[in-house]
Coordinates of C-alpha atoms in Angstrom, one line a residue:
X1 CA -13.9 17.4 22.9
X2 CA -10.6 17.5 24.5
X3 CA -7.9 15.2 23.5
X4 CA -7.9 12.8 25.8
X5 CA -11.2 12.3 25.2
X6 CA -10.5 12.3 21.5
X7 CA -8.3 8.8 22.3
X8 CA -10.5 7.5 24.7
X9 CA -13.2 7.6 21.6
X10 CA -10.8 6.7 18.8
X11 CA -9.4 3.9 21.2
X12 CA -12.4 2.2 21.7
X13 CA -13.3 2.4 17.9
X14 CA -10.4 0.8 16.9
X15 CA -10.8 -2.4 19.2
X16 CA -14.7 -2.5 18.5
X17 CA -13.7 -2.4 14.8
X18 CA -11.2 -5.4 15.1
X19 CA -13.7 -7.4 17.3
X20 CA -16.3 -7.1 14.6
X21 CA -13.8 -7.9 11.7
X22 CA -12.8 -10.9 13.6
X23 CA -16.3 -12.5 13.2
X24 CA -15.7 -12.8 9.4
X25 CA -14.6 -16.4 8.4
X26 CA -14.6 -15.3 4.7
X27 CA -11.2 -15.2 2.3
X28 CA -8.0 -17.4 2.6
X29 CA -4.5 -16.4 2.0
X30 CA -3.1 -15.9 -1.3
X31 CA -1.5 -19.0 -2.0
X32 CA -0.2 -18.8 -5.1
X33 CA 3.3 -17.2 -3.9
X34 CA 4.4 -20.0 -1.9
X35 CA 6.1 -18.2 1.0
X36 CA 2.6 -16.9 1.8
X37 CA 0.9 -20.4 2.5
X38 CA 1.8 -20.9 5.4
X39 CA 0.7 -17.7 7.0
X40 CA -1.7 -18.3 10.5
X41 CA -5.3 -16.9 8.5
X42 CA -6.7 -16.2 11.8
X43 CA -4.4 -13.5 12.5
X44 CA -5.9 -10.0 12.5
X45 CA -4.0 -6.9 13.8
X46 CA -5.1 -3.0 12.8
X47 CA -3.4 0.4 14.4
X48 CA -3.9 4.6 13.8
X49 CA -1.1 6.9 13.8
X50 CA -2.5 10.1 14.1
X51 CA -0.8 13.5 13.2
X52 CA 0.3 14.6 16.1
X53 CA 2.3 11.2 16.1
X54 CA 0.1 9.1 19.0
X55 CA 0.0 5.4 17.8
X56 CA -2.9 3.2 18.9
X57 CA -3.4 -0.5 18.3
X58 CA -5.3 -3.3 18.4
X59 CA -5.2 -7.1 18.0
X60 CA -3.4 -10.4 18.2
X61 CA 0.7 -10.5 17.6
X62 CA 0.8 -6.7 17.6
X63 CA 4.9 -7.2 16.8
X64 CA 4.3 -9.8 13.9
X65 CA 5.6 -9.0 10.7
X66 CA 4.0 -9.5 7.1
X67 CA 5.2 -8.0 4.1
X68 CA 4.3 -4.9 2.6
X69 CA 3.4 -6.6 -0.9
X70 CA 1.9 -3.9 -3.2
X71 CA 1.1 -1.4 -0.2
X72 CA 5.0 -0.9 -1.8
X73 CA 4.1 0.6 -4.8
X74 CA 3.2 3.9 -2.5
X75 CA 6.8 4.1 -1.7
X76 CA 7.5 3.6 -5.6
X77 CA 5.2 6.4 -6.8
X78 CA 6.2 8.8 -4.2
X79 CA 10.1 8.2 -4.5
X80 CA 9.9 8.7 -8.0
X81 CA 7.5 11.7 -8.0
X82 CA 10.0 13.4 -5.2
X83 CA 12.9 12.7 -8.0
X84 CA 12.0 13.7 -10.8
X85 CA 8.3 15.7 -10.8
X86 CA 4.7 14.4 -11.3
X87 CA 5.2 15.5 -14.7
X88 CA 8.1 13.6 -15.9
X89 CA 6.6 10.2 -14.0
X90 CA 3.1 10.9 -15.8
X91 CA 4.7 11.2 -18.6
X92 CA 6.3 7.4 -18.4
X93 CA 2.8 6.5 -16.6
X94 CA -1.4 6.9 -16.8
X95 CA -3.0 8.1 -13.6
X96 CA -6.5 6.2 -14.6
X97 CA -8.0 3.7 -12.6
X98 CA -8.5 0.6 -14.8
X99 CA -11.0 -1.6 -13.5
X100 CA -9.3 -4.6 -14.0
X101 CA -7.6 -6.8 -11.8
X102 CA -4.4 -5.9 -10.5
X103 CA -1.8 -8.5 -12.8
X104 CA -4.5 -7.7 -15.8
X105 CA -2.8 -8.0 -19.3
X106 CA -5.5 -6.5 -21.0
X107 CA -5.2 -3.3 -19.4
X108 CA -2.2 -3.0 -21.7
X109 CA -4.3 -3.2 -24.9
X110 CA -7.0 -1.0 -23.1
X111 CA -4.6 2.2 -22.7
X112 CA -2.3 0.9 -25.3
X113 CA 0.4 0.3 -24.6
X114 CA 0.9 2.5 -21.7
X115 CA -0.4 1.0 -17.6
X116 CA -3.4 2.4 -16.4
X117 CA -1.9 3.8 -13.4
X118 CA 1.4 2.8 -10.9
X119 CA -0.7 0.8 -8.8
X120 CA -1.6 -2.4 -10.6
X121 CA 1.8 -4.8 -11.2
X122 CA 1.8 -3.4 -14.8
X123 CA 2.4 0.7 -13.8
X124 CA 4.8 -0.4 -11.0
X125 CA 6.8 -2.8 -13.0
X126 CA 7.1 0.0 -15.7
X127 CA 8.5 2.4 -13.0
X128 CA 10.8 0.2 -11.6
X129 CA 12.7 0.3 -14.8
X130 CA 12.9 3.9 -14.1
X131 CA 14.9 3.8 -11.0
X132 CA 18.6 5.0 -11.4
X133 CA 21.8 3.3 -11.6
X134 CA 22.8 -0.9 -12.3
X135 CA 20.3 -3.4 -10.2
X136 CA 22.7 -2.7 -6.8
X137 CA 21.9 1.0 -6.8
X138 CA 18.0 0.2 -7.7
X139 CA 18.1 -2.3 -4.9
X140 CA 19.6 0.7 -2.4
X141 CA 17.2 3.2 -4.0
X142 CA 14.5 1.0 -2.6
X143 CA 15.7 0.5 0.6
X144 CA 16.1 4.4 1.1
X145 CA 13.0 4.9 0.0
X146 CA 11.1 2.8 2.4
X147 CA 13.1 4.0 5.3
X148 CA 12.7 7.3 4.8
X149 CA 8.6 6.8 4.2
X150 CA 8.4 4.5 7.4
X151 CA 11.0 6.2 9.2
X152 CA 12.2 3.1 10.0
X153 CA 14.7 0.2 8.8
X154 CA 12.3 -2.3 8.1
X155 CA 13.2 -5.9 7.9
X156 CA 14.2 -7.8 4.4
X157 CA 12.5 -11.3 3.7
X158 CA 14.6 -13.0 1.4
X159 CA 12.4 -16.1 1.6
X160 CA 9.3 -14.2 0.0
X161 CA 11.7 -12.2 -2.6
X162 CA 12.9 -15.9 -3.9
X163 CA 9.1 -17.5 -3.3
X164 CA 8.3 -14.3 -5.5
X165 CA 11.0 -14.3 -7.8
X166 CA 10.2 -18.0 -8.6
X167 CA 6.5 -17.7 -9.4
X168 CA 6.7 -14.7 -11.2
X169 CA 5.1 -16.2 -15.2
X170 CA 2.5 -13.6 -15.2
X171 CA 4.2 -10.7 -13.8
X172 CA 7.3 -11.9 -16.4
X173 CA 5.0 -11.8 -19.1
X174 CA 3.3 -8.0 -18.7
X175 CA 6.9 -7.2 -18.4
X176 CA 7.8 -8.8 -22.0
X177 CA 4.7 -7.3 -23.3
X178 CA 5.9 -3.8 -22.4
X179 CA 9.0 -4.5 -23.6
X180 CA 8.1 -5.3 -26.9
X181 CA 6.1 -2.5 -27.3
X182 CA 9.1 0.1 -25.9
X183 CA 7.6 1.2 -22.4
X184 CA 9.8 -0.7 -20.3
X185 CA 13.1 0.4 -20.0
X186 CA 15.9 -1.7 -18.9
X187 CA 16.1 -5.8 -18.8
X188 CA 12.9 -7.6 -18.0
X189 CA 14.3 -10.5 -15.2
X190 CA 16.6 -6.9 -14.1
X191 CA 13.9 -4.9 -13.6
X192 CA 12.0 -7.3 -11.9
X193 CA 14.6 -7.3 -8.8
X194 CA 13.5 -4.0 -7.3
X195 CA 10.4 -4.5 -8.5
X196 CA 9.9 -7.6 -5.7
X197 CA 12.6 -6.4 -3.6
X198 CA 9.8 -3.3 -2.5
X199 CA 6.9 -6.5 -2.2
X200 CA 9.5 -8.2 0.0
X201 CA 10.1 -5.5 2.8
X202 CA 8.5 -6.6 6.4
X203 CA 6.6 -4.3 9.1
X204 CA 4.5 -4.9 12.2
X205 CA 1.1 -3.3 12.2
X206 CA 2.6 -0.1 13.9
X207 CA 4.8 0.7 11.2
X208 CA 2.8 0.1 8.9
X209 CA 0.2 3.1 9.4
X210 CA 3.6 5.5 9.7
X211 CA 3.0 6.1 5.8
X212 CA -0.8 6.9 5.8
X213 CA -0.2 9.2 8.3
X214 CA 2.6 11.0 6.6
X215 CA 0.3 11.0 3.9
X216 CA -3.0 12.2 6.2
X217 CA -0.6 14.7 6.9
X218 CA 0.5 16.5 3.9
X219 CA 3.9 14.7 3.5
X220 CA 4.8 15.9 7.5
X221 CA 6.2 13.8 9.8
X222 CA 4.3 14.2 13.7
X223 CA 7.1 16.7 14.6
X224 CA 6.5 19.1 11.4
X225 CA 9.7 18.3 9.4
X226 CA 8.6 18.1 5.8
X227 CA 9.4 14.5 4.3
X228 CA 7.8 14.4 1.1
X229 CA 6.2 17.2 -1.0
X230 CA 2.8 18.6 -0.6
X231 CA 1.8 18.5 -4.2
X232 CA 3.2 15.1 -4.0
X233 CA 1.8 13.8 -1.1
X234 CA -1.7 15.2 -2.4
X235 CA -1.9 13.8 -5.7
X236 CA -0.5 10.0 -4.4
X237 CA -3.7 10.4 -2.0
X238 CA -5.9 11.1 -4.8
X239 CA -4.2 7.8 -6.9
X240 CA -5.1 5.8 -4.1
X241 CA -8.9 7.0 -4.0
X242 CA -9.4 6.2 -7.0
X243 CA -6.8 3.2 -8.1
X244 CA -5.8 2.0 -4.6
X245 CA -8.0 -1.2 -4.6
X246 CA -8.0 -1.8 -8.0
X247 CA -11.6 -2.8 -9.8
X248 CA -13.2 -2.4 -5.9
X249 CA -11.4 0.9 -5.4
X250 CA -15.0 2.8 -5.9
X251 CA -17.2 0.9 -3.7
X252 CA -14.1 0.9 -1.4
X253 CA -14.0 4.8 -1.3
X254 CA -18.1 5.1 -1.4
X255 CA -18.7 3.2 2.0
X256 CA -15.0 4.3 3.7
X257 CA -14.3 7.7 2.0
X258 CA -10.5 7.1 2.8
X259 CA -8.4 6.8 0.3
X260 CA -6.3 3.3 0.6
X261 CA -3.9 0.8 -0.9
X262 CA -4.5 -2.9 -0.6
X263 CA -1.6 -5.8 -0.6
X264 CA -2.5 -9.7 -1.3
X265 CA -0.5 -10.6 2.0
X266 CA -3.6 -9.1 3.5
X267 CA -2.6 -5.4 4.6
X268 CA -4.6 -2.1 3.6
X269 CA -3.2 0.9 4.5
X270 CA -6.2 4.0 4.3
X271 CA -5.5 7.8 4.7
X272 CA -7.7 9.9 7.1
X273 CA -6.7 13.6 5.8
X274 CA -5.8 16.0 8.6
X275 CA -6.7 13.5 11.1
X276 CA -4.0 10.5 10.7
X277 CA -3.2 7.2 9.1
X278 CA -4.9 3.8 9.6
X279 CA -3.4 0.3 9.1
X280 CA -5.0 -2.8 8.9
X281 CA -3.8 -6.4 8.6
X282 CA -5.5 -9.7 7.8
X283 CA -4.4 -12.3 5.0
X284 CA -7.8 -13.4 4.7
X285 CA -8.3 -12.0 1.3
X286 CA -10.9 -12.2 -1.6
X287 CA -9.9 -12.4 -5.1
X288 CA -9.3 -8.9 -5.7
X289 CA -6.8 -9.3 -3.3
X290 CA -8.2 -7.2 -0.5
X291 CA -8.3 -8.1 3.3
X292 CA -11.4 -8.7 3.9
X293 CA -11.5 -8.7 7.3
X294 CA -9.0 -5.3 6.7
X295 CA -12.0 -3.8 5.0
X296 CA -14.3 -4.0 7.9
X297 CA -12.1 -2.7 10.5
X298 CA -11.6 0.5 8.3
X299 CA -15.0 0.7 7.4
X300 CA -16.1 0.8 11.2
X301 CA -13.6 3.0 11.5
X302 CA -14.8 5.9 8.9
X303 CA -17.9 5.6 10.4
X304 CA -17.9 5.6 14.0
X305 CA -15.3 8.5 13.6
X306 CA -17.3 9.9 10.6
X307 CA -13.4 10.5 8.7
X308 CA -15.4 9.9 5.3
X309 CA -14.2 12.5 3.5
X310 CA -17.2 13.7 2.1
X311 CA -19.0 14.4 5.7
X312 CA -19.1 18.0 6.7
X313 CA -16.4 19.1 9.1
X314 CA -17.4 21.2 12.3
X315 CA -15.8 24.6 11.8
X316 CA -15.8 26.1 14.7

């Protein structure tokens, strides 16, 4: 198949998948951060970035703008990884999925006092405290970071950081939990400024699949410059397969086989290896804090394309 026919195909999956994912009425927006009440829950918006750098989308509102929300925590890991090593960062850090919910305080006591992994609040949180320099630098650190992973300058919502910032009680309190048992470094309401500064960044549904691609392609941008490391880009791809989704990150990977990362305002982001990087956005979300209607769309997706990574690729 030649290309063109390769985008016709992939094309007409994508706005199958979203016509389909529209149908679902289930979920509602996560309302308990107050700046995300008053989001429209009938908007749904989803786009592919594949490696060679051609972007497709579909949807309603292609240019609105949501917040990244823990799809963040990708651009955490990896900045810190790039920094200073897988090793160091595993050594601050578990890499085991928890099957808990995402702000679970008893995943502390589970792997004692150490998080699970850096993709619940808990592991994130603890690596924010790990970013150099005063709360200025941190808060510049952050911004480079997500520039440089969505090769963009993506918008700053300083109405979600406060909304955030001000009903923060359970994130506050796995943070004082740490502290008091000496994994978090640094001072809790400090650390807690990069920590939703990353949440509080703002992309349409086009940026937004920049990442998984970079990541679908081996930390390459389109154009073969190297961004981020292979080993690092490979072993943030395996986090997400298996902690991405938090305690539906299995079932997630067993009917998509693409490894993904979920965030309450209702984006998933999901990672076709060799192929390219898929974005999906709806704030209809369940309770595990997964677009629902997100879900579908990259479930369609992994099938009608057959991306799961577990189906035999044609050789020849």
């Amino acid at each position: 198949m030649n290309k063109h026919k390769d985008i016709t195909l992939i094309t007409k999956v994508l706005d199958q998948a979203v016509v389909k994912a529209r149908l679902n009425q289930d979920g509602a927006v996560a309302d308990y951060i107050p700046e995300l009440r008053n989001v429209d829950v009938n908007l749904l918006s989803a786009s592919i970035i594949l490696t060679d750098g051609t972007c497709l989308a579909s949807g309603e509102q292609l240019d609105y703008r949501f917040t990244l929300q823990s799809v963040s925590k990708l651009v955490l890991l990896i900045g810190m990884m790039e920094e200073y090593g897988a090793e160091r960062v595993f050594s601050w850090i578990n890499a085991e999925p928890s099957g808990l919910p995402f702000a679970a305080i008893g995943d502390l006591d589970r792997f004692g006092p150490v998080p699970s992994n850096p993709l619940i609040n808990a592991g994130a949180i603890c690596l924010s405290g790990r970013i150099p320099g005063d709360t200025p630098a941190q808060l510049a650190w952050v911004k480079k970071w997500v520039t440089k992973l969505f090769a963009d300058e993506l918008e700053f919502s300083h109405e979600v950081y406060n909304s955030e910032f001000g009903s923060a009680d359970r994130n506050r309190s796995l943070a004082y939990l740490m502290k008091s048992n000496c994994v978090l470094v640094g001072d809790v309401e400090e650390v807690l400024k990069p920590y939703f500064s990353l949440c509080s960044y703002t992309a349409n549904i086009k940026q937004a699949a920049y990442l998984p691609m970079l990541l679908a392609n081996g930390g390459l941008a389109a154009d073969g410059t190297r961004v981020i490391s292979e080993e690092t880009s490979n072993q943030v791809v395996a986090i997400m397969a298996t902690c991405g989704l938090y305690n539906e990150s299995g079932l997630h990977l067993a009917v998509t086989g693409l490894p993904a990362k979920s965030g309450i305002s209702g984006l998933i982001v999901a990672v076709g290896t060799g192929r390219g990087g898929i974005a999906a956005f709806s704030p209809r979300v369940n309770k595990k804090g997964t677009s629902l209607r997100g879900h579908i769309v990259i479930s369609e997706i992994a099938r009608e394309l057959n991306w799961h990574f577990a189906a035999p690729r044609d050789c020849n």
